[in-house]
Coordinates of C-alpha atoms in Angstrom, one line a residue:
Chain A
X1 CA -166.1 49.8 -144.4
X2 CA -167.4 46.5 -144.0
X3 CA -169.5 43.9 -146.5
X4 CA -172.7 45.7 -146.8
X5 CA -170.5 49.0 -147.8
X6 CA -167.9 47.6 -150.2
X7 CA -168.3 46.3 -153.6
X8 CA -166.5 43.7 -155.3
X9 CA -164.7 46.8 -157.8
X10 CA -163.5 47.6 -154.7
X11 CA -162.2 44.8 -153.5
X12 CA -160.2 44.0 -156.7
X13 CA -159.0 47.5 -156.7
X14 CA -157.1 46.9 -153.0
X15 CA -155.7 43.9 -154.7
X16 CA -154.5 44.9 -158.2
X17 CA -152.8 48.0 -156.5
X18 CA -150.9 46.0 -154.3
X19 CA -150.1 43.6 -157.2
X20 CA -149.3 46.6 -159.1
X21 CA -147.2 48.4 -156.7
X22 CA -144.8 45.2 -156.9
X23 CA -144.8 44.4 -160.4
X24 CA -146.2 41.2 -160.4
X25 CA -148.7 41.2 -163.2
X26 CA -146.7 38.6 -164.6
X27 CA -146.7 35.9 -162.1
X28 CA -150.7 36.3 -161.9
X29 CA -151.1 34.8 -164.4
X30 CA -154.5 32.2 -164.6
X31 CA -152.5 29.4 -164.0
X32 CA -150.5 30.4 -160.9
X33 CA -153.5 31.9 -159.4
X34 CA -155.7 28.8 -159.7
X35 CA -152.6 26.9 -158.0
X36 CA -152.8 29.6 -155.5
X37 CA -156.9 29.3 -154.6
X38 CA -156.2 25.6 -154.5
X39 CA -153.1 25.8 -152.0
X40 CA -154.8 28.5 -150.3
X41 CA -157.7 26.2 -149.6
X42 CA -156.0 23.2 -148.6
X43 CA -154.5 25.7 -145.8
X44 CA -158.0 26.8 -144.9
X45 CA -158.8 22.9 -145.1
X46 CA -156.0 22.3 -142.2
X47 CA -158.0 24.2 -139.9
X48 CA -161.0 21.6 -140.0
X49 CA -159.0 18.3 -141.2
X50 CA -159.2 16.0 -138.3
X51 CA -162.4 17.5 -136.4
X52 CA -165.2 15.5 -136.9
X53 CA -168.7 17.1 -138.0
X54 CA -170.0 17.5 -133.9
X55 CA -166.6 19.0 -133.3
X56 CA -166.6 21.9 -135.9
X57 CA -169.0 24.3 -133.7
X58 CA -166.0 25.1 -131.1
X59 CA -164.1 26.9 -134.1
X60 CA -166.1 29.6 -133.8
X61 CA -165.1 30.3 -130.0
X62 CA -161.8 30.0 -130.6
X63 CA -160.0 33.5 -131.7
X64 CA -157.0 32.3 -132.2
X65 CA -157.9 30.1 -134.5
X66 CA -160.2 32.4 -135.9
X67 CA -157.9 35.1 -136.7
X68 CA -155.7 32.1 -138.4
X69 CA -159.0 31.3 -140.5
X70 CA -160.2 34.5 -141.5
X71 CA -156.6 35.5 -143.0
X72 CA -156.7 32.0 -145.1
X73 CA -160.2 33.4 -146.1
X74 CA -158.7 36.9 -146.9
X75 CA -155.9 34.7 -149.2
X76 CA -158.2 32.7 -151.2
X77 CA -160.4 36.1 -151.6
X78 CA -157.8 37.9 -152.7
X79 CA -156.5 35.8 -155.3
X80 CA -160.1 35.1 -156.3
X81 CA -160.2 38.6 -157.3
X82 CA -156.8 39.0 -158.7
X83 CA -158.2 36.1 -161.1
X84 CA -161.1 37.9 -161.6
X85 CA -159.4 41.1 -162.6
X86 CA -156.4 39.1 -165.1
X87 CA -159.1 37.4 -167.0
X88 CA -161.6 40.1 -167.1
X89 CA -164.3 38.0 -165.4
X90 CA -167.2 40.4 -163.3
X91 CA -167.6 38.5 -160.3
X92 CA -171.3 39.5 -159.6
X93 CA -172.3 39.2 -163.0
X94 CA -170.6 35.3 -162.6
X95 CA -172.1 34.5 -159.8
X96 CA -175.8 35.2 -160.2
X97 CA -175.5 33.8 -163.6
X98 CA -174.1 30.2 -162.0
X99 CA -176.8 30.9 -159.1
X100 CA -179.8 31.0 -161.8
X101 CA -177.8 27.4 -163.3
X102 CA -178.1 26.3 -159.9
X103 CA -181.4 27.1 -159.1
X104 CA -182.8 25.1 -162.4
X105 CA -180.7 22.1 -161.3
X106 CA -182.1 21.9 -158.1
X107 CA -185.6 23.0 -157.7
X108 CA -185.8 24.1 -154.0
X109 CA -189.1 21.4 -153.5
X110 CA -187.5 18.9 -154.8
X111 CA -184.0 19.2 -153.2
X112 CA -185.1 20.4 -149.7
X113 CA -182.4 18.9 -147.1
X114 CA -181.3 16.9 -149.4
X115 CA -178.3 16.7 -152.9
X116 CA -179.8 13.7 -154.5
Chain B
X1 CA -175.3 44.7 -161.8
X2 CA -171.8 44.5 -162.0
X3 CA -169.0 44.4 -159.3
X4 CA -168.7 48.2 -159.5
X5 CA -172.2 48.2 -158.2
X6 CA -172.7 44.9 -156.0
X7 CA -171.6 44.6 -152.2
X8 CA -169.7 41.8 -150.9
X9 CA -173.1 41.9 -148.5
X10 CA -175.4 41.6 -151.6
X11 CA -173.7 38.3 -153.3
X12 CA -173.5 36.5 -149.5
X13 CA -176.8 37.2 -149.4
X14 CA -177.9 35.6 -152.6
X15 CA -176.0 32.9 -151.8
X16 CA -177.4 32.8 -148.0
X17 CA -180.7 32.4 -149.8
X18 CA -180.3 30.0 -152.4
X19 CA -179.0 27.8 -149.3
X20 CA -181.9 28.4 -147.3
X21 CA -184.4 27.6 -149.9
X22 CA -183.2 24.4 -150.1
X23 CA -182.0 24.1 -146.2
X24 CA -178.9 22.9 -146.8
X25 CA -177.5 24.6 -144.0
X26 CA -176.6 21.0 -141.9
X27 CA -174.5 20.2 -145.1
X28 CA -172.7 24.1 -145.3
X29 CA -170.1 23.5 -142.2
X30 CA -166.8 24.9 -142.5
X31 CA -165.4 21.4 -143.1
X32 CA -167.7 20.9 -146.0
X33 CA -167.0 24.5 -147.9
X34 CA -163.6 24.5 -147.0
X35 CA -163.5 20.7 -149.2
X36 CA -165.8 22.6 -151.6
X37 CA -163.4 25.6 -152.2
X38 CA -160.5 23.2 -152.8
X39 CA -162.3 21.2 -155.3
X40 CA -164.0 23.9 -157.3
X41 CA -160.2 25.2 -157.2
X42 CA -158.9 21.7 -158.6
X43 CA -161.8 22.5 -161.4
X44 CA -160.4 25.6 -162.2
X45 CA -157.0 24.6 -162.6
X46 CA -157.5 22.3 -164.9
X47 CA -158.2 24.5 -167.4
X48 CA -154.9 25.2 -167.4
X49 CA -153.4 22.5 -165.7
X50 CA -151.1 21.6 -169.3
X51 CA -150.5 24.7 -171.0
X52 CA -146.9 26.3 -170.9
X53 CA -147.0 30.0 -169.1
X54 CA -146.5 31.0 -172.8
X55 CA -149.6 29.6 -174.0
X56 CA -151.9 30.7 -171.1
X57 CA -152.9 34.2 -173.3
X58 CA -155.0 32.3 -176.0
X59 CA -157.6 30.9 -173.1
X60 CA -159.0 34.3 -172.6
X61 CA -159.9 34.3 -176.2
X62 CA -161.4 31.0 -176.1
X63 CA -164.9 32.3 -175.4
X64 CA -166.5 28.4 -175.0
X65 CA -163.7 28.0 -172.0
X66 CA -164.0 31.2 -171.0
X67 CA -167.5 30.4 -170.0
X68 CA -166.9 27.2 -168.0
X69 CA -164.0 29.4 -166.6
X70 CA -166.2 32.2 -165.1
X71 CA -168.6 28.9 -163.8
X72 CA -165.7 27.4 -161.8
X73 CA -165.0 31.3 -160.4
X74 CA -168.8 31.3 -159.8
X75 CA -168.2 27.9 -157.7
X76 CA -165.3 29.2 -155.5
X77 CA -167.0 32.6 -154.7
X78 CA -170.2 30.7 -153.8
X79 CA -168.8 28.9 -151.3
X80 CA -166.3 31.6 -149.7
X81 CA -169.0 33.3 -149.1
X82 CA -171.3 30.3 -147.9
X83 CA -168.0 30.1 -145.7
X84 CA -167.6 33.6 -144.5
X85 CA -171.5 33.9 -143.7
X86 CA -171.4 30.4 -141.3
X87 CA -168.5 31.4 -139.7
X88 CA -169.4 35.2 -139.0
X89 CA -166.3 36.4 -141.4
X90 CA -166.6 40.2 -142.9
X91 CA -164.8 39.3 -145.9
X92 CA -164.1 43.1 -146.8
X93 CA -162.3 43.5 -143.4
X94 CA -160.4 40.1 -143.1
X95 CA -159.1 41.1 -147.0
X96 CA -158.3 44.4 -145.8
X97 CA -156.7 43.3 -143.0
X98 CA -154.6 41.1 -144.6
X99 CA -153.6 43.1 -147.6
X100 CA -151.9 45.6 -144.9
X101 CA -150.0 42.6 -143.5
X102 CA -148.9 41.7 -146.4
X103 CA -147.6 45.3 -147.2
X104 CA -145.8 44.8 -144.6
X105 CA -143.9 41.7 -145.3
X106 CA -143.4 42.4 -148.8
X107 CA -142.8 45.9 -148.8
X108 CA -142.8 47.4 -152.8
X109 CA -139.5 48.7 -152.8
X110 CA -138.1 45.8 -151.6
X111 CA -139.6 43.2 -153.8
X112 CA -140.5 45.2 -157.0
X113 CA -140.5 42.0 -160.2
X114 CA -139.8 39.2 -157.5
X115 CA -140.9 37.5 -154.7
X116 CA -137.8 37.0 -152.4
Chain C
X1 CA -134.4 -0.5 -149.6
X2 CA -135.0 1.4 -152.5
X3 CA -138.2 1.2 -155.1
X4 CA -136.9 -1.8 -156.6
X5 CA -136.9 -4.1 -153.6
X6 CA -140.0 -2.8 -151.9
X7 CA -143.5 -3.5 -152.0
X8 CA -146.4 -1.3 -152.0
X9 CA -147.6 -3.8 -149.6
X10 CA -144.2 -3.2 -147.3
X11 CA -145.0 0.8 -147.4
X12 CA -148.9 0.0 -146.3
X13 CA -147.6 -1.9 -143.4
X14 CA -145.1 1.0 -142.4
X15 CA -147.9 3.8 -142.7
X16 CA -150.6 1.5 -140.8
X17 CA -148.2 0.6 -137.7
X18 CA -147.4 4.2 -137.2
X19 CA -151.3 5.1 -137.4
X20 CA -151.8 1.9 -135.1
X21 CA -149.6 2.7 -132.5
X22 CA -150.4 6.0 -132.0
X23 CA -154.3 4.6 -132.4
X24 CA -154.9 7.2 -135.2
X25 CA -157.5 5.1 -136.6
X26 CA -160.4 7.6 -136.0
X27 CA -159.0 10.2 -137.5
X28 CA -157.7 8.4 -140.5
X29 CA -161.7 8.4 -142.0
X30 CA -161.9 8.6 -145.7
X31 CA -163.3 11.9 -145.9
X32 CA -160.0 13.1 -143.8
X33 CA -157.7 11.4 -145.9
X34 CA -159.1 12.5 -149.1
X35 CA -158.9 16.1 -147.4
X36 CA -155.1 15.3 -146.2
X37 CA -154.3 14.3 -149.5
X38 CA -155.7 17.8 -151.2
X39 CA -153.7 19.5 -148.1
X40 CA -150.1 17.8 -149.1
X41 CA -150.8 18.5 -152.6
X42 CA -151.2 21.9 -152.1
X43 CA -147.8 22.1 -150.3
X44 CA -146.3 20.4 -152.8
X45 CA -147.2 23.1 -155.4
X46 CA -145.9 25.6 -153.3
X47 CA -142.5 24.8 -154.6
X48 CA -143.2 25.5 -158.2
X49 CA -146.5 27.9 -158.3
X50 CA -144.4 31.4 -159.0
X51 CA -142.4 29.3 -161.3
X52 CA -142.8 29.6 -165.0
X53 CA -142.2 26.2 -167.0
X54 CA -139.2 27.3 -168.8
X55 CA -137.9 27.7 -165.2
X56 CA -138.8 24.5 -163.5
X57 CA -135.1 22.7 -164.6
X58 CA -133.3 24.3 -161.6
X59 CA -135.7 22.8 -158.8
X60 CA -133.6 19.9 -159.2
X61 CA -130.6 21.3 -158.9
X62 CA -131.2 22.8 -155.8
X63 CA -130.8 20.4 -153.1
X64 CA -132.8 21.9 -149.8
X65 CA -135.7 22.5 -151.6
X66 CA -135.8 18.6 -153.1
X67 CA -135.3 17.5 -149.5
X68 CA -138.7 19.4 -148.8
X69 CA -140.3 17.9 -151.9
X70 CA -139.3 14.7 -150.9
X71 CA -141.1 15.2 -147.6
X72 CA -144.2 16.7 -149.2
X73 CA -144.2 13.8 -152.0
X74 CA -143.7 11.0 -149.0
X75 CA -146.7 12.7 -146.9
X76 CA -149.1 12.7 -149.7
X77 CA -147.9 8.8 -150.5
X78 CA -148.4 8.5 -146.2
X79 CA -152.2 9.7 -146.6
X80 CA -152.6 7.6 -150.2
X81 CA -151.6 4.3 -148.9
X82 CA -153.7 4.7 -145.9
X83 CA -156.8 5.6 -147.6
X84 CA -156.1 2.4 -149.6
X85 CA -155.3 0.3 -146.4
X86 CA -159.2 2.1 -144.7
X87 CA -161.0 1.6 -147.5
X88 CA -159.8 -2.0 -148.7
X89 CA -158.4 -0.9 -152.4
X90 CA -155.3 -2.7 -153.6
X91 CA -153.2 0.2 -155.4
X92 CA -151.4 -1.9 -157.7
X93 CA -155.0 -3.3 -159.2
X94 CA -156.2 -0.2 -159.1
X95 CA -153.3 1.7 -161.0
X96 CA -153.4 -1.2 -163.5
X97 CA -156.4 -0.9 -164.1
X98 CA -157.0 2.7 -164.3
X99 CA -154.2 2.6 -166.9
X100 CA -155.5 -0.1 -168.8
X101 CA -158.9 1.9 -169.3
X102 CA -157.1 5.1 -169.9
X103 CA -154.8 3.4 -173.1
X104 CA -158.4 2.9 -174.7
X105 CA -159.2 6.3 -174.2
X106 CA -156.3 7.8 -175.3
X107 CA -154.6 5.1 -178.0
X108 CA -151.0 6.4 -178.1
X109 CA -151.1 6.5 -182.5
X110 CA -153.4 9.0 -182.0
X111 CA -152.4 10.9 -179.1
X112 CA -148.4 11.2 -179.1
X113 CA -147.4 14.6 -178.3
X114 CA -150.8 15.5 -177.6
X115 CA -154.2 15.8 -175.2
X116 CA -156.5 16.6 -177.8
Chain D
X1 CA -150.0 -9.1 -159.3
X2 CA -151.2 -7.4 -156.0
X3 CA -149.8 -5.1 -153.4
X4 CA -147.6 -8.1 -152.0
X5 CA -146.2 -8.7 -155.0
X6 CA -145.7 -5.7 -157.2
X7 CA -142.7 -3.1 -156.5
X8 CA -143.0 0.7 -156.3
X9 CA -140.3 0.4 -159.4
X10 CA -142.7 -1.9 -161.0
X11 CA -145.8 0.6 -161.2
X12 CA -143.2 3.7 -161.9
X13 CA -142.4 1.6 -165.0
X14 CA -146.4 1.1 -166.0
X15 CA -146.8 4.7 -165.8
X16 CA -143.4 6.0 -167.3
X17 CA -144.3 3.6 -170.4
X18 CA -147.4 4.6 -170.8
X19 CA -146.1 8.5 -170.6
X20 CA -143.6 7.7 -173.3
X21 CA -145.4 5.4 -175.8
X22 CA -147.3 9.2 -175.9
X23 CA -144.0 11.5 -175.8
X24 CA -145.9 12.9 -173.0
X25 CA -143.3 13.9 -171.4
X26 CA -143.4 17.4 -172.1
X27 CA -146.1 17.8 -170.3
X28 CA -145.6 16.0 -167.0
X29 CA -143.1 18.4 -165.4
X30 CA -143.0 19.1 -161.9
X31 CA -145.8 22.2 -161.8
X32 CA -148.1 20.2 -163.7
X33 CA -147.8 17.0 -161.7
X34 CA -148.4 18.8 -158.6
X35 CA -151.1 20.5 -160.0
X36 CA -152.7 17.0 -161.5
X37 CA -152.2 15.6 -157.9
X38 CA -154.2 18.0 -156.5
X39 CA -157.2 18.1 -159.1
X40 CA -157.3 14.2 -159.1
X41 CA -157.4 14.5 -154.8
X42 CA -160.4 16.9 -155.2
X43 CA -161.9 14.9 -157.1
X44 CA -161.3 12.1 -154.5
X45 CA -162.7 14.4 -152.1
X46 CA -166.2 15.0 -154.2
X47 CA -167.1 11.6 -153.2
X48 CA -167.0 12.4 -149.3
X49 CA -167.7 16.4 -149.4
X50 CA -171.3 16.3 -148.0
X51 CA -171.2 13.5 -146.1
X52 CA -171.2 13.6 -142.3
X53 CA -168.4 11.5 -140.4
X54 CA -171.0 8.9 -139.2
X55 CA -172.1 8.4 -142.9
X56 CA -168.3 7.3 -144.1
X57 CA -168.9 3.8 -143.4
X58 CA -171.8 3.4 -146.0
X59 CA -169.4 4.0 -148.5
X60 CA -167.6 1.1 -148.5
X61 CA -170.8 -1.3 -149.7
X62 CA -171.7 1.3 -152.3
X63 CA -169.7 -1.1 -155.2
X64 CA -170.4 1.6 -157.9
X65 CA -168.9 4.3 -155.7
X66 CA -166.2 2.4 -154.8
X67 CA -165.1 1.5 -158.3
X68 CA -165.1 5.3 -158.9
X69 CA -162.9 5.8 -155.7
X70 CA -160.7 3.5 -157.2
X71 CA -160.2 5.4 -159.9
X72 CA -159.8 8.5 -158.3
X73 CA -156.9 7.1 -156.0
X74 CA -155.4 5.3 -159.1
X75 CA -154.8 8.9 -160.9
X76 CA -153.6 10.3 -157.7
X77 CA -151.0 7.3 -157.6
X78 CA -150.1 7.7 -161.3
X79 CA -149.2 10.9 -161.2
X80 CA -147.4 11.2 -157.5
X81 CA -145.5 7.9 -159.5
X82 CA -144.9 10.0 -162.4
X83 CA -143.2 13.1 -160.4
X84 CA -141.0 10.6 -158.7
X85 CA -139.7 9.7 -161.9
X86 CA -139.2 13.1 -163.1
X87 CA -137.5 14.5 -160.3
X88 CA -135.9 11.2 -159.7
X89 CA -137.2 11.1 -156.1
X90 CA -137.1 7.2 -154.4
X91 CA -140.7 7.3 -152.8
X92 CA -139.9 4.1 -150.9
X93 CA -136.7 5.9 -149.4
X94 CA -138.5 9.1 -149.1
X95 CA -141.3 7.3 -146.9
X96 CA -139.6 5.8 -144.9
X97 CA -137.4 8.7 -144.0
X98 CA -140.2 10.9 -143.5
X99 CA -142.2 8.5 -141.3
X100 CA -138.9 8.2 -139.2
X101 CA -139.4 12.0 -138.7
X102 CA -143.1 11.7 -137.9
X103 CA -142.1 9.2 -135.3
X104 CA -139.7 11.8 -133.7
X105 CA -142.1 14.4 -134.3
X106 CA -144.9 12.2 -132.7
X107 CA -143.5 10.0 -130.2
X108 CA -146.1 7.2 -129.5
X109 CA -146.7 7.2 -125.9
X110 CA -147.5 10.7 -125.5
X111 CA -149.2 11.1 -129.3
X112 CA -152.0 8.5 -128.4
X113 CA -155.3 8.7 -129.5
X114 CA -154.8 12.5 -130.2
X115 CA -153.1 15.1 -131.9
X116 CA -151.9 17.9 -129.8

């Protein structure tokens, strides 16, 4: 069951069942899980800290590494969701709304290859 | 379209899109969106960043934070999945393939209300 | 040579001579730093994110884990004084300044006890 | 009063006044400094997050940038100077102690120019 077969509902139920199974509803709270997307990305960040840009495309080839990122991936994800699911936030419904914002901020002719 | 109804595929490819409109693709390396989870992260937290644990219930009924709240979210799942479309990640699988190893390192019985 | 008898100019000099002599210099870019920083910070909350803040007293107390903060507060004062020493910025200015601007943005009559 | 001439005690004692003359103290415990270090270091991190490693140079003539770089580092340092004080760590002690570990950890001659 990969990406183009699972939703996001999905997703959130693998993690609040796991959450659930342990107890831990209360240490999920917003506050911890924001610290834990942030530390989880600064581990993610590790991976590419002291590559420069022309070195980043040997990553890929790398499986060891890879493994290492795609479970920092899985981290951030999963307490992403359990965020999601603790505040009552629809993660679709969030996203396409910020992606419209988006869109009106930076008109694709105007901000081709470039930010500013 | 909510979660219960929205693949993981469908959001990456919104987001696939909305960086391909504008080709932005040079700036989206792993480097970049790992930097970019991390600092959408720091956004998020400080939303709560000086609240006691106690007080962390009243944000959810703050509907003007709430907002900005699911817009930091928004800006984190953006760029995971920027991140997991670059590097080739199934997010679905790596989550799933993580939340069994984590099962296994904190089994429920084990660690039911506590972490260690 | 404790804070009292030692400069921030001293602690720049120790940082850079280890980055010299190992001839770090490329590495230590701005954009690395910044990113190293974010990294150490994150490890840093590790030590308190399952914590709730009616519980944070006893970190103190407990002596192995204050040897690792120490170590996690010295590498993200590594990374911050060698950002200042790459990109030219006196810290001591820069604090004072920074502190002077935010006393007229948060003018202590009105803001004691408070944020907001 | 520069870098050569100011004491780490002398910029702890800037920022615990300015924390007190507040009764801020409350606030700045441990979670929340870490937290606050990490937000300010992402927000350090905006100003080099699209940039490719041959574009870092050009940021040292931007003077407007560089003012807001400033800034950015200066909240890092307040609030790393700030945790010190709570937790009553000796960052000058800690520093060096942990750069004597890096050196062990590092040894010059066979650390040079890279890595691993």
């Amino acid at each position: 069951m990969d990406d183009t077969q699972t939703t996001v509902a999905e997703l959130i139920r693998l993690v609040d069942d796991f959450v659930a199974e342990r107890q831990w509803e209360p240490f999920h709270d917003p506050k911890n899980l924001s610290m834990a997307m942030a530390i989880e990305a600064g581990e993610l960040m590790e991976h590419f800290q002291w590559l420069r840009s022309d070195e980043l495309g040997l990553v890929k080839e790398d499986e060891r590494k890879m493994a290492q990122i795609r479970e920092e991936l899985a981290d951030i994800a999963a307490y992403l969701l359990s965020f999601a699911s603790t505040m009552g936030i629809d993660v679709s419904s969030a996203l396409k709304h910020k992606m419209k914002k988006n869109a009106l901020k930076y008109p694709a002719d105007k901000f081709r290859g470039r930010f500013q």
